[in-house]
mmCIF file of C-alpha atoms in Angstrom:
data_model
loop_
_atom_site.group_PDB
_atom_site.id
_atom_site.type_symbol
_atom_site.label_atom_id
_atom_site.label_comp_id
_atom_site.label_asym_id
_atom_site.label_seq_id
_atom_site.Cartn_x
_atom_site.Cartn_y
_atom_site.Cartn_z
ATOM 1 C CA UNK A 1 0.000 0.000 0.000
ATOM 2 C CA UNK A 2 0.972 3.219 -0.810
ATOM 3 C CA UNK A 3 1.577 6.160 1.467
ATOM 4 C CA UNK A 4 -1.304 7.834 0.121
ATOM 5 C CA UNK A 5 -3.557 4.939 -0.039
ATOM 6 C CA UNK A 6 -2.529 5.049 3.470
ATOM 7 C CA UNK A 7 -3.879 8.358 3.761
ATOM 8 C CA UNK A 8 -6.974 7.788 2.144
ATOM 9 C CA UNK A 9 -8.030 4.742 4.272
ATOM 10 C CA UNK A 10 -7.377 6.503 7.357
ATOM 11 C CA UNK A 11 -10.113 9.329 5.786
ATOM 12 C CA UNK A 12 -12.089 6.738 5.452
ATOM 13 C CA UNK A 13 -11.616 5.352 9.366
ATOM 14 C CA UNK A 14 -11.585 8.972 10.528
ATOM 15 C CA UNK A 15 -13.988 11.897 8.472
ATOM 16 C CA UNK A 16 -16.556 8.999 7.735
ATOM 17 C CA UNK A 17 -19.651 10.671 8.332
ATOM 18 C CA UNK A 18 -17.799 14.238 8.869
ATOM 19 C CA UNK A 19 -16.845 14.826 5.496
ATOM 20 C CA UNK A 20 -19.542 15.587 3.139
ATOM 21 C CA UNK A 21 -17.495 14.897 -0.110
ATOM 22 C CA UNK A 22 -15.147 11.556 1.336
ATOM 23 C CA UNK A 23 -16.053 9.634 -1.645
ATOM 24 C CA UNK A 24 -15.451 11.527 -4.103
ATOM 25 C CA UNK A 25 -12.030 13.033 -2.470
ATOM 26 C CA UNK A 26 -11.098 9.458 -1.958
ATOM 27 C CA UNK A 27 -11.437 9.043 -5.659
ATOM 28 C CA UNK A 28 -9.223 11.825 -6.655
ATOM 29 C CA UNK A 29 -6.291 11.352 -4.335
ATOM 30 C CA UNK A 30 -6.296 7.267 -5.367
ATOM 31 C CA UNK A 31 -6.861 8.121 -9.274
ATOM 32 C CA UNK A 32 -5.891 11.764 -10.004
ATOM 33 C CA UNK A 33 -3.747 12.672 -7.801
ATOM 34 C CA UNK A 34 -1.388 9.972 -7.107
ATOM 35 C CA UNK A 35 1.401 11.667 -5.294
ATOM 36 C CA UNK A 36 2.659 11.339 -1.173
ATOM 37 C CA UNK A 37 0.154 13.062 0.968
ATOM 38 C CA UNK A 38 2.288 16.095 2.805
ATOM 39 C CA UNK A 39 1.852 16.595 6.834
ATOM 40 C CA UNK A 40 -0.228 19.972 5.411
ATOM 41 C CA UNK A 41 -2.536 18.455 3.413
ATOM 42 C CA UNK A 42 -2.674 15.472 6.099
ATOM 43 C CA UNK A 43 -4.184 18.447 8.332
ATOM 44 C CA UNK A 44 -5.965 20.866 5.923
ATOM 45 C CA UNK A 45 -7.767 17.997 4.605
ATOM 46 C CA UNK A 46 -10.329 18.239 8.135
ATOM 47 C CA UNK A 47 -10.505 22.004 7.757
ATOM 48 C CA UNK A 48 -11.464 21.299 4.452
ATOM 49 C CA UNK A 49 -14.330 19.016 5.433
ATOM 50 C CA UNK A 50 -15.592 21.842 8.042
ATOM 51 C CA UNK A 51 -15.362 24.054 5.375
ATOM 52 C CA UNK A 52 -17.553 22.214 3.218
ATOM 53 C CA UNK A 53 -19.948 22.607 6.251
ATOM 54 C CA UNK A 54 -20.225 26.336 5.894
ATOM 55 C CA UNK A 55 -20.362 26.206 2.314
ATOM 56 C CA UNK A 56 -21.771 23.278 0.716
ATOM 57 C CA UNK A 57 -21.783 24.312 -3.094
ATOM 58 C CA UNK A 58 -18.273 25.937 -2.923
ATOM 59 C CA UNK A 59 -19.835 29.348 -3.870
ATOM 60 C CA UNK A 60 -17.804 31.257 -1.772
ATOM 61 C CA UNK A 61 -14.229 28.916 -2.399
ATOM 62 C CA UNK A 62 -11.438 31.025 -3.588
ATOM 63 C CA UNK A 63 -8.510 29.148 -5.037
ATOM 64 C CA UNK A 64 -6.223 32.435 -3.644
ATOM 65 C CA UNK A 65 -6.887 31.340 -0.428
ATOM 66 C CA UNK A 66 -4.250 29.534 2.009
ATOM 67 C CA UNK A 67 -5.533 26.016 0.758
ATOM 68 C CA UNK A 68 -2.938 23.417 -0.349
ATOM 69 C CA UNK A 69 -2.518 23.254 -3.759
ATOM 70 C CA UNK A 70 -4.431 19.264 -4.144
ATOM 71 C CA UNK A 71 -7.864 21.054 -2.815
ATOM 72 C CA UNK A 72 -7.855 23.559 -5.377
ATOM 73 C CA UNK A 73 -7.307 20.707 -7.904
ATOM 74 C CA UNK A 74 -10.097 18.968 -6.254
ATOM 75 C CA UNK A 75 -12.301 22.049 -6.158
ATOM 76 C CA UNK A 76 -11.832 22.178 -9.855
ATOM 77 C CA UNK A 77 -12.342 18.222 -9.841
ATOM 78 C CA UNK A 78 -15.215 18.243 -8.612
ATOM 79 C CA UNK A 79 -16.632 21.613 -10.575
ATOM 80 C CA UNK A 80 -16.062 19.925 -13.632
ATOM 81 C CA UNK A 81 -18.179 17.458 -12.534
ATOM 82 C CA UNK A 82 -20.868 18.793 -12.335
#
């Protein structure tokens, strides 16, 4: 197992439940993004889940803000998505 497989099956242990968008975050670390998970986006990762809290629909999400640079990808990710 990877070290960010790692990371995304502790997510899944941890923000199950507390993290609106785990699924589909899970998805893009495991097939998009593919790289190490740093100790800051380790930590960011559960502001970013009460974040989504606040603001569901990511209206109000500025990429310009102090975000690690894999949630802005994801942002986008998921933006595209839809």
């Amino acid at each position: 197992m990877t070290a960010f497989e790692t990371a995304v099956a502790n997510w899944n242990l941890l923000l199950n439940g507390r993290f609106s968008e785990l699924d589909k975050w899970s998805e893009f670390v495991l097939n998009k993004y593919k790289r190490n998970i740093s100790k800051d986006v380790w930590n960011m990762t559960w502001e970013f889940a009460k974040y989504l809290k606040t603001d569901p629909e990511l209206q109000e999400y500025s990429d310009e803000g102090a975000w690690p640079s894999v949630i802005d990808e994801f942002v986008a990710y998921l933006k595209n998505k839809q």
